[in-house]
Amino acid sequence: MNDWKNIYGPVPESFADRIQNTLAGLEDAPKAPRPRRKARKAGRTLLVAAAVASLLSVTALAAGLDRAGFFDTLFGTGAVADRAEATPTPAPPEPEVAADGTVTQQAYEYTWKDGWNIITSVMPGYERAPVDEELAERLIGPYIQELDQTFSLPNTGGTGEYAGRENTFGDITVTLLSYVQDEADTGYLYFSVENPEGLSLESWEKRGYTVAGEYYMDFLGGTVRIQAACKDFLVDTENSTDTKVYVGVPIAYVGEHMDTLTVGDTYQEVGGFQEEYTLHADRLVPARTAEGQYVTATISPMGACLKKAAAMSGGPVMADALGSFTITMTDGSEYLVLRDDNYSADAVDNTTYLCGMDNKSENMCFNRIIDPEQIASVTVTVMTGWDGNNEPVWTTETIEF
């Protein structure tokens, strides 16, 4: 468990004594398991954090309790579903689950219908591992914005034809909990939706994640939408219940006019309810940058921006023409971030979201946390043209850090 002093900062000596006494009592107390909806991972010591929060009534401190879900949903296995999306033919291989909780899915082909057409596609493989919470707190924790911003669907309608109309959906609240952004222009948002009377939230499986929306999320009575380069709303299945759902949203590009979140009244139950919130980070997770012949790579602990060389940005290299991207660490280990199925039949996608921006860069959110100071090099494969048979030409370069 992380040292609470490092998490919560300096405190009075009297408070420190109270905390130590409380922790001593917890060590001697019998350990009661935390109830879970899906028992996938070993329990976290949230009891200690709860005791600390009860002794110091500071909103930011209490909000810190959400970090376990924040890290695990966006960088670990908290949103990993039991099966991949779709009903492929043939059936996909079962994901492998290692003793440490790492989930690995091999790439496979599946057949699906697009109207009258039957199409065979490749579902990329992936590897998702439990979060190293100590590393997460050290590299990302100091930069997390604790938002604590709540939006509630009104009990009655406002002016005009909706004036006095009763809200029949119940006491629905959307609470923005945590947000973090890095110097590579990627971001991650974590929020909750709650209704004591129950939530009608449709979810499905996609690339091994439990997803509750693409580009926006509908819930009973309302919608959450983000005007940014994001797509999937990942459900924190570890901590969600039937009345309160926690959601993580990876944002591959945070830019001007693309950082607005809107909470609205989907079915016009009370009419005209629409609240906007601008995602803003007053401190950014640091990133490292190295320049190669074809690509300039900016990499943070949580994401990357691969900017194509200026001579290529308006030329034959398309926005989706990144064939592969691998990060090699100083200890020799490798993080295979992406291997596209246009480049290889053995496709891999270890991002939570990837998007091309203006045909000039590839921006991506990692599905794990890495230490940029331990990067030795990155290897990228990009399409640099076409051959005489109108086939793409792939060029690989290694960029030293």
PDB file of N, CA and C in Angstrom, residues 160-226:
ATOM      1  N   GLY A 160     -41.893  27.745 -20.349  1.00  0.00           N
ATOM      2  CA  GLY A 160     -42.533  27.318 -21.582  1.00  0.00           C
ATOM      3  C   GLY A 160     -43.410  26.102 -21.395  1.00  0.00           C
ATOM      4  N   GLU A 161     -43.486  25.270 -22.439  1.00  0.00           N
ATOM      5  CA  GLU A 161     -44.385  24.117 -22.404  1.00  0.00           C
ATOM      6  C   GLU A 161     -43.981  23.072 -21.371  1.00  0.00           C
ATOM      7  N   TYR A 162     -42.737  23.125 -20.884  1.00  0.00           N
ATOM      8  CA  TYR A 162     -42.273  22.140 -19.905  1.00  0.00           C
ATOM      9  C   TYR A 162     -42.406  22.637 -18.467  1.00  0.00           C
ATOM     10  N   ALA A 163     -42.881  23.850 -18.292  1.00  0.00           N
ATOM     11  CA  ALA A 163     -42.986  24.431 -16.955  1.00  0.00           C
ATOM     12  C   ALA A 163     -43.860  23.562 -16.057  1.00  0.00           C
ATOM     13  N   GLY A 164     -43.277  23.156 -14.931  1.00  0.00           N
ATOM     14  CA  GLY A 164     -44.015  22.361 -13.964  1.00  0.00           C
ATOM     15  C   GLY A 164     -44.127  20.889 -14.298  1.00  0.00           C
ATOM     16  N   ARG A 165     -43.626  20.465 -15.469  1.00  0.00           N
ATOM     17  CA  ARG A 165     -43.723  19.049 -15.823  1.00  0.00           C
ATOM     18  C   ARG A 165     -42.852  18.218 -14.890  1.00  0.00           C
ATOM     19  N   GLU A 166     -43.409  17.141 -14.389  1.00  0.00           N
ATOM     20  CA  GLU A 166     -42.703  16.318 -13.411  1.00  0.00           C
ATOM     21  C   GLU A 166     -41.676  15.413 -14.088  1.00  0.00           C
ATOM     22  N   ASN A 167     -40.545  15.307 -13.449  1.00  0.00           N
ATOM     23  CA  ASN A 167     -39.511  14.384 -13.891  1.00  0.00           C
ATOM     24  C   ASN A 167     -39.858  12.987 -13.384  1.00  0.00           C
ATOM     25  N   THR A 168     -40.208  12.097 -14.303  1.00  0.00           N
ATOM     26  CA  THR A 168     -40.624  10.744 -13.906  1.00  0.00           C
ATOM     27  C   THR A 168     -39.469   9.761 -13.906  1.00  0.00           C
ATOM     28  N   PHE A 169     -38.264  10.221 -14.290  1.00  0.00           N
ATOM     29  CA  PHE A 169     -37.125   9.312 -14.351  1.00  0.00           C
ATOM     30  C   PHE A 169     -36.450   9.120 -12.998  1.00  0.00           C
ATOM     31  N   GLY A 170     -36.671  10.024 -12.058  1.00  0.00           N
ATOM     32  CA  GLY A 170     -36.081   9.869 -10.747  1.00  0.00           C
ATOM     33  C   GLY A 170     -34.955  10.845 -10.476  1.00  0.00           C
ATOM     34  N   ASP A 171     -34.315  10.654  -9.345  1.00  0.00           N
ATOM     35  CA  ASP A 171     -33.259  11.540  -8.862  1.00  0.00           C
ATOM     36  C   ASP A 171     -31.939  11.148  -9.512  1.00  0.00           C
ATOM     37  N   ILE A 172     -31.704  11.641 -10.713  1.00  0.00           N
ATOM     38  CA  ILE A 172     -30.527  11.253 -11.495  1.00  0.00           C
ATOM     39  C   ILE A 172     -29.441  12.308 -11.358  1.00  0.00           C
ATOM     40  N   THR A 173     -28.237  11.859 -11.055  1.00  0.00           N
ATOM     41  CA  THR A 173     -27.095  12.777 -10.960  1.00  0.00           C
ATOM     42  C   THR A 173     -25.917  12.222 -11.749  1.00  0.00           C
ATOM     43  N   VAL A 174     -25.217  13.121 -12.399  1.00  0.00           N
ATOM     44  CA  VAL A 174     -23.958  12.813 -13.079  1.00  0.00           C
ATOM     45  C   VAL A 174     -22.874  13.571 -12.340  1.00  0.00           C
ATOM     46  N   THR A 175     -21.871  12.863 -11.856  1.00  0.00           N
ATOM     47  CA  THR A 175     -20.789  13.496 -11.099  1.00  0.00           C
ATOM     48  C   THR A 175     -19.464  13.273 -11.806  1.00  0.00           C
ATOM     49  N   LEU A 176     -18.835  14.363 -12.232  1.00  0.00           N
ATOM     50  CA  LEU A 176     -17.502  14.287 -12.814  1.00  0.00           C
ATOM     51  C   LEU A 176     -16.507  14.148 -11.672  1.00  0.00           C
ATOM     52  N   LEU A 177     -15.730  13.095 -11.690  1.00  0.00           N
ATOM     53  CA  LEU A 177     -14.867  12.783 -10.550  1.00  0.00           C
ATOM     54  C   LEU A 177     -13.416  13.178 -10.781  1.00  0.00           C
ATOM     55  N   SER A 178     -12.812  12.656 -11.834  1.00  0.00           N
ATOM     56  CA  SER A 178     -11.381  12.866 -12.030  1.00  0.00           C
ATOM     57  C   SER A 178     -11.067  13.079 -13.505  1.00  0.00           C
ATOM     58  N   TYR A 179     -10.044  13.895 -13.751  1.00  0.00           N
ATOM     59  CA  TYR A 179      -9.603  14.146 -15.124  1.00  0.00           C
ATOM     60  C   TYR A 179      -8.101  14.350 -15.116  1.00  0.00           C
ATOM     61  N   VAL A 180      -7.441  13.832 -16.152  1.00  0.00           N
ATOM     62  CA  VAL A 180      -5.999  14.020 -16.272  1.00  0.00           C
ATOM     63  C   VAL A 180      -5.663  14.203 -17.746  1.00  0.00           C
ATOM     64  N   GLN A 181      -4.658  15.039 -18.005  1.00  0.00           N
ATOM     65  CA  GLN A 181      -4.240  15.337 -19.380  1.00  0.00           C
ATOM     66  C   GLN A 181      -2.721  15.381 -19.416  1.00  0.00           C
ATOM     67  N   ASP A 182      -2.144  15.043 -20.574  1.00  0.00           N
ATOM     68  CA  ASP A 182      -0.689  15.017 -20.667  1.00  0.00           C
ATOM     69  C   ASP A 182      -0.170  15.952 -21.751  1.00  0.00           C
ATOM     70  N   GLU A 183       1.156  16.018 -21.877  1.00  0.00           N
ATOM     71  CA  GLU A 183       1.796  16.895 -22.851  1.00  0.00           C
ATOM     72  C   GLU A 183       1.716  16.344 -24.267  1.00  0.00           C
ATOM     73  N   ALA A 184       1.201  15.116 -24.420  1.00  0.00           N
ATOM     74  CA  ALA A 184       0.970  14.547 -25.745  1.00  0.00           C
ATOM     75  C   ALA A 184      -0.448  14.825 -26.232  1.00  0.00           C
ATOM     76  N   ASP A 185      -1.210  15.610 -25.458  1.00  0.00           N
ATOM     77  CA  ASP A 185      -2.584  15.993 -25.779  1.00  0.00           C
ATOM     78  C   ASP A 185      -3.575  14.835 -25.672  1.00  0.00           C
ATOM     79  N   THR A 186      -3.275  13.837 -24.845  1.00  0.00           N
ATOM     80  CA  THR A 186      -4.261  12.806 -24.556  1.00  0.00           C
ATOM     81  C   THR A 186      -4.846  13.067 -23.171  1.00  0.00           C
ATOM     82  N   GLY A 187      -6.050  12.561 -22.927  1.00  0.00           N
ATOM     83  CA  GLY A 187      -6.694  12.792 -21.645  1.00  0.00           C
ATOM     84  C   GLY A 187      -7.552  11.617 -21.229  1.00  0.00           C
ATOM     85  N   TYR A 188      -7.891  11.560 -19.934  1.00  0.00           N
ATOM     86  CA  TYR A 188      -8.756  10.506 -19.401  1.00  0.00           C
ATOM     87  C   TYR A 188      -9.719  11.138 -18.405  1.00  0.00           C
ATOM     88  N   LEU A 189     -11.007  10.814 -18.569  1.00  0.00           N
ATOM     89  CA  LEU A 189     -12.056  11.315 -17.684  1.00  0.00           C
ATOM     90  C   LEU A 189     -12.713  10.141 -16.970  1.00  0.00           C
ATOM     91  N   TYR A 190     -13.073  10.345 -15.701  1.00  0.00           N
ATOM     92  CA  TYR A 190     -13.743   9.316 -14.903  1.00  0.00           C
ATOM     93  C   TYR A 190     -14.933   9.989 -14.223  1.00  0.00           C
ATOM     94  N   PHE A 191     -16.136   9.421 -14.412  1.00  0.00           N
ATOM     95  CA  PHE A 191     -17.327  10.031 -13.829  1.00  0.00           C
ATOM     96  C   PHE A 191     -18.306   8.943 -13.414  1.00  0.00           C
ATOM     97  N   SER A 192     -19.364   9.358 -12.720  1.00  0.00           N
ATOM     98  CA  SER A 192     -20.385   8.406 -12.282  1.00  0.00           C
ATOM     99  C   SER A 192     -21.765   8.907 -12.668  1.00  0.00           C
ATOM    100  N   VAL A 193     -22.694   7.972 -12.834  1.00  0.00           N
ATOM    101  CA  VAL A 193     -24.106   8.268 -13.048  1.00  0.00           C
ATOM    102  C   VAL A 193     -24.880   7.480 -12.002  1.00  0.00           C
ATOM    103  N   GLU A 194     -25.789   8.166 -11.293  1.00  0.00           N
ATOM    104  CA  GLU A 194     -26.479   7.507 -10.187  1.00  0.00           C
ATOM    105  C   GLU A 194     -27.973   7.816 -10.224  1.00  0.00           C
ATOM    106  N   ASN A 195     -28.772   6.785  -9.936  1.00  0.00           N
ATOM    107  CA  ASN A 195     -30.214   6.929  -9.750  1.00  0.00           C
ATOM    108  C   ASN A 195     -30.638   5.908  -8.704  1.00  0.00           C
ATOM    109  N   PRO A 196     -31.060   6.351  -7.511  1.00  0.00           N
ATOM    110  CA  PRO A 196     -31.431   5.402  -6.447  1.00  0.00           C
ATOM    111  C   PRO A 196     -32.533   4.430  -6.866  1.00  0.00           C
ATOM    112  N   GLU A 197     -33.315   4.806  -7.885  1.00  0.00           N
ATOM    113  CA  GLU A 197     -34.395   3.938  -8.346  1.00  0.00           C
ATOM    114  C   GLU A 197     -33.935   2.945  -9.400  1.00  0.00           C
ATOM    115  N   GLY A 198     -32.664   3.013  -9.764  1.00  0.00           N
ATOM    116  CA  GLY A 198     -32.116   2.092 -10.759  1.00  0.00           C
ATOM    117  C   GLY A 198     -31.813   2.782 -12.071  1.00  0.00           C
ATOM    118  N   LEU A 199     -30.821   2.251 -12.782  1.00  0.00           N
ATOM    119  CA  LEU A 199     -30.393   2.821 -14.052  1.00  0.00           C
ATOM    120  C   LEU A 199     -30.730   1.875 -15.198  1.00  0.00           C
ATOM    121  N   SER A 200     -31.209   2.436 -16.289  1.00  0.00           N
ATOM    122  CA  SER A 200     -31.442   1.649 -17.492  1.00  0.00           C
ATOM    123  C   SER A 200     -30.323   1.981 -18.456  1.00  0.00           C
ATOM    124  N   LEU A 201     -29.201   1.299 -18.310  1.00  0.00           N
ATOM    125  CA  LEU A 201     -28.012   1.612 -19.088  1.00  0.00           C
ATOM    126  C   LEU A 201     -27.659   0.419 -19.971  1.00  0.00           C
ATOM    127  N   GLU A 202     -27.719   0.634 -21.275  1.00  0.00           N
ATOM    128  CA  GLU A 202     -27.350  -0.436 -22.200  1.00  0.00           C
ATOM    129  C   GLU A 202     -25.832  -0.520 -22.287  1.00  0.00           C
ATOM    130  N   SER A 203     -25.300  -1.720 -22.199  1.00  0.00           N
ATOM    131  CA  SER A 203     -23.859  -1.916 -22.351  1.00  0.00           C
ATOM    132  C   SER A 203     -23.616  -3.155 -23.201  1.00  0.00           C
ATOM    133  N   TRP A 204     -22.449  -3.206 -23.790  1.00  0.00           N
ATOM    134  CA  TRP A 204     -22.099  -4.350 -24.630  1.00  0.00           C
ATOM    135  C   TRP A 204     -20.594  -4.544 -24.569  1.00  0.00           C
ATOM    136  N   GLU A 205     -20.128  -5.591 -25.220  1.00  0.00           N
ATOM    137  CA  GLU A 205     -18.712  -5.911 -25.203  1.00  0.00           C
ATOM    138  C   GLU A 205     -18.063  -5.494 -26.508  1.00  0.00           C
ATOM    139  N   LYS A 206     -16.907  -4.874 -26.405  1.00  0.00           N
ATOM    140  CA  LYS A 206     -16.187  -4.407 -27.580  1.00  0.00           C
ATOM    141  C   LYS A 206     -14.693  -4.475 -27.311  1.00  0.00           C
ATOM    142  N   ARG A 207     -13.991  -5.198 -28.142  1.00  0.00           N
ATOM    143  CA  ARG A 207     -12.547  -5.394 -27.987  1.00  0.00           C
ATOM    144  C   ARG A 207     -12.193  -5.812 -26.565  1.00  0.00           C
ATOM    145  N   GLY A 208     -13.091  -6.603 -25.978  1.00  0.00           N
ATOM    146  CA  GLY A 208     -12.821  -7.117 -24.653  1.00  0.00           C
ATOM    147  C   GLY A 208     -13.191  -6.191 -23.523  1.00  0.00           C
ATOM    148  N   TYR A 209     -13.681  -4.987 -23.823  1.00  0.00           N
ATOM    149  CA  TYR A 209     -14.121  -4.049 -22.809  1.00  0.00           C
ATOM    150  C   TYR A 209     -15.640  -4.082 -22.678  1.00  0.00           C
ATOM    151  N   THR A 210     -16.134  -3.707 -21.514  1.00  0.00           N
ATOM    152  CA  THR A 210     -17.557  -3.443 -21.343  1.00  0.00           C
ATOM    153  C   THR A 210     -17.782  -1.979 -21.667  1.00  0.00           C
ATOM    154  N   VAL A 211     -18.581  -1.704 -22.704  1.00  0.00           N
ATOM    155  CA  VAL A 211     -18.755  -0.363 -23.247  1.00  0.00           C
ATOM    156  C   VAL A 211     -20.208   0.059 -23.077  1.00  0.00           C
ATOM    157  N   ALA A 212     -20.425   1.320 -22.702  1.00  0.00           N
ATOM    158  CA  ALA A 212     -21.784   1.840 -22.512  1.00  0.00           C
ATOM    159  C   ALA A 212     -22.108   2.939 -23.514  1.00  0.00           C
ATOM    160  N   GLY A 213     -21.284   3.125 -24.518  1.00  0.00           N
ATOM    161  CA  GLY A 213     -21.586   4.133 -25.517  1.00  0.00           C
ATOM    162  C   GLY A 213     -20.419   4.366 -26.445  1.00  0.00           C
ATOM    163  N   GLU A 214     -20.725   4.880 -27.629  1.00  0.00           N
ATOM    164  CA  GLU A 214     -19.718   5.319 -28.582  1.00  0.00           C
ATOM    165  C   GLU A 214     -19.952   6.802 -28.861  1.00  0.00           C
ATOM    166  N   TYR A 215     -18.994   7.618 -28.492  1.00  0.00           N
ATOM    167  CA  TYR A 215     -19.045   9.072 -28.619  1.00  0.00           C
ATOM    168  C   TYR A 215     -19.965   9.726 -27.578  1.00  0.00           C
ATOM    169  N   TYR A 216     -20.994   9.035 -27.143  1.00  0.00           N
ATOM    170  CA  TYR A 216     -21.839   9.551 -26.074  1.00  0.00           C
ATOM    171  C   TYR A 216     -22.485   8.372 -25.366  1.00  0.00           C
ATOM    172  N   MET A 217     -23.004   8.625 -24.185  1.00  0.00           N
ATOM    173  CA  MET A 217     -23.621   7.578 -23.376  1.00  0.00           C
ATOM    174  C   MET A 217     -25.022   8.000 -22.977  1.00  0.00           C
ATOM    175  N   ASP A 218     -25.994   7.146 -23.283  1.00  0.00           N
ATOM    176  CA  ASP A 218     -27.378   7.373 -22.879  1.00  0.00           C
ATOM    177  C   ASP A 218     -27.668   6.606 -21.594  1.00  0.00           C
ATOM    178  N   PHE A 219     -28.342   7.266 -20.672  1.00  0.00           N
ATOM    179  CA  PHE A 219     -28.831   6.578 -19.485  1.00  0.00           C
ATOM    180  C   PHE A 219     -30.273   6.999 -19.289  1.00  0.00           C
ATOM    181  N   LEU A 220     -30.962   6.394 -18.360  1.00  0.00           N
ATOM    182  CA  LEU A 220     -32.379   6.668 -18.169  1.00  0.00           C
ATOM    183  C   LEU A 220     -32.605   8.154 -17.895  1.00  0.00           C
ATOM    184  N   GLY A 221     -33.112   8.865 -18.912  1.00  0.00           N
ATOM    185  CA  GLY A 221     -33.437  10.265 -18.728  1.00  0.00           C
ATOM    186  C   GLY A 221     -32.401  11.242 -19.230  1.00  0.00           C
ATOM    187  N   GLY A 222     -31.194  10.820 -19.557  1.00  0.00           N
ATOM    188  CA  GLY A 222     -30.181  11.795 -19.937  1.00  0.00           C
ATOM    189  C   GLY A 222     -29.076  11.232 -20.807  1.00  0.00           C
ATOM    190  N   THR A 223     -28.179  12.131 -21.210  1.00  0.00           N
ATOM    191  CA  THR A 223     -27.051  11.791 -22.078  1.00  0.00           C
ATOM    192  C   THR A 223     -25.805  12.512 -21.589  1.00  0.00           C
ATOM    193  N   VAL A 224     -24.664  11.827 -21.685  1.00  0.00           N
ATOM    194  CA  VAL A 224     -23.364  12.468 -21.493  1.00  0.00           C
ATOM    195  C   VAL A 224     -22.631  12.385 -22.823  1.00  0.00           C
ATOM    196  N   ARG A 225     -22.200  13.540 -23.305  1.00  0.00           N
ATOM    197  CA  ARG A 225     -21.498  13.589 -24.592  1.00  0.00           C
ATOM    198  C   ARG A 225     -20.239  14.436 -24.433  1.00  0.00           C
ATOM    199  N   ILE A 226     -19.153  14.024 -25.088  1.00  0.00           N
ATOM    200  CA  ILE A 226     -17.907  14.780 -25.046  1.00  0.00           C
ATOM    201  C   ILE A 226     -17.514  15.151 -26.465  1.00  0.00           C
TER     202      ILE A 226
END
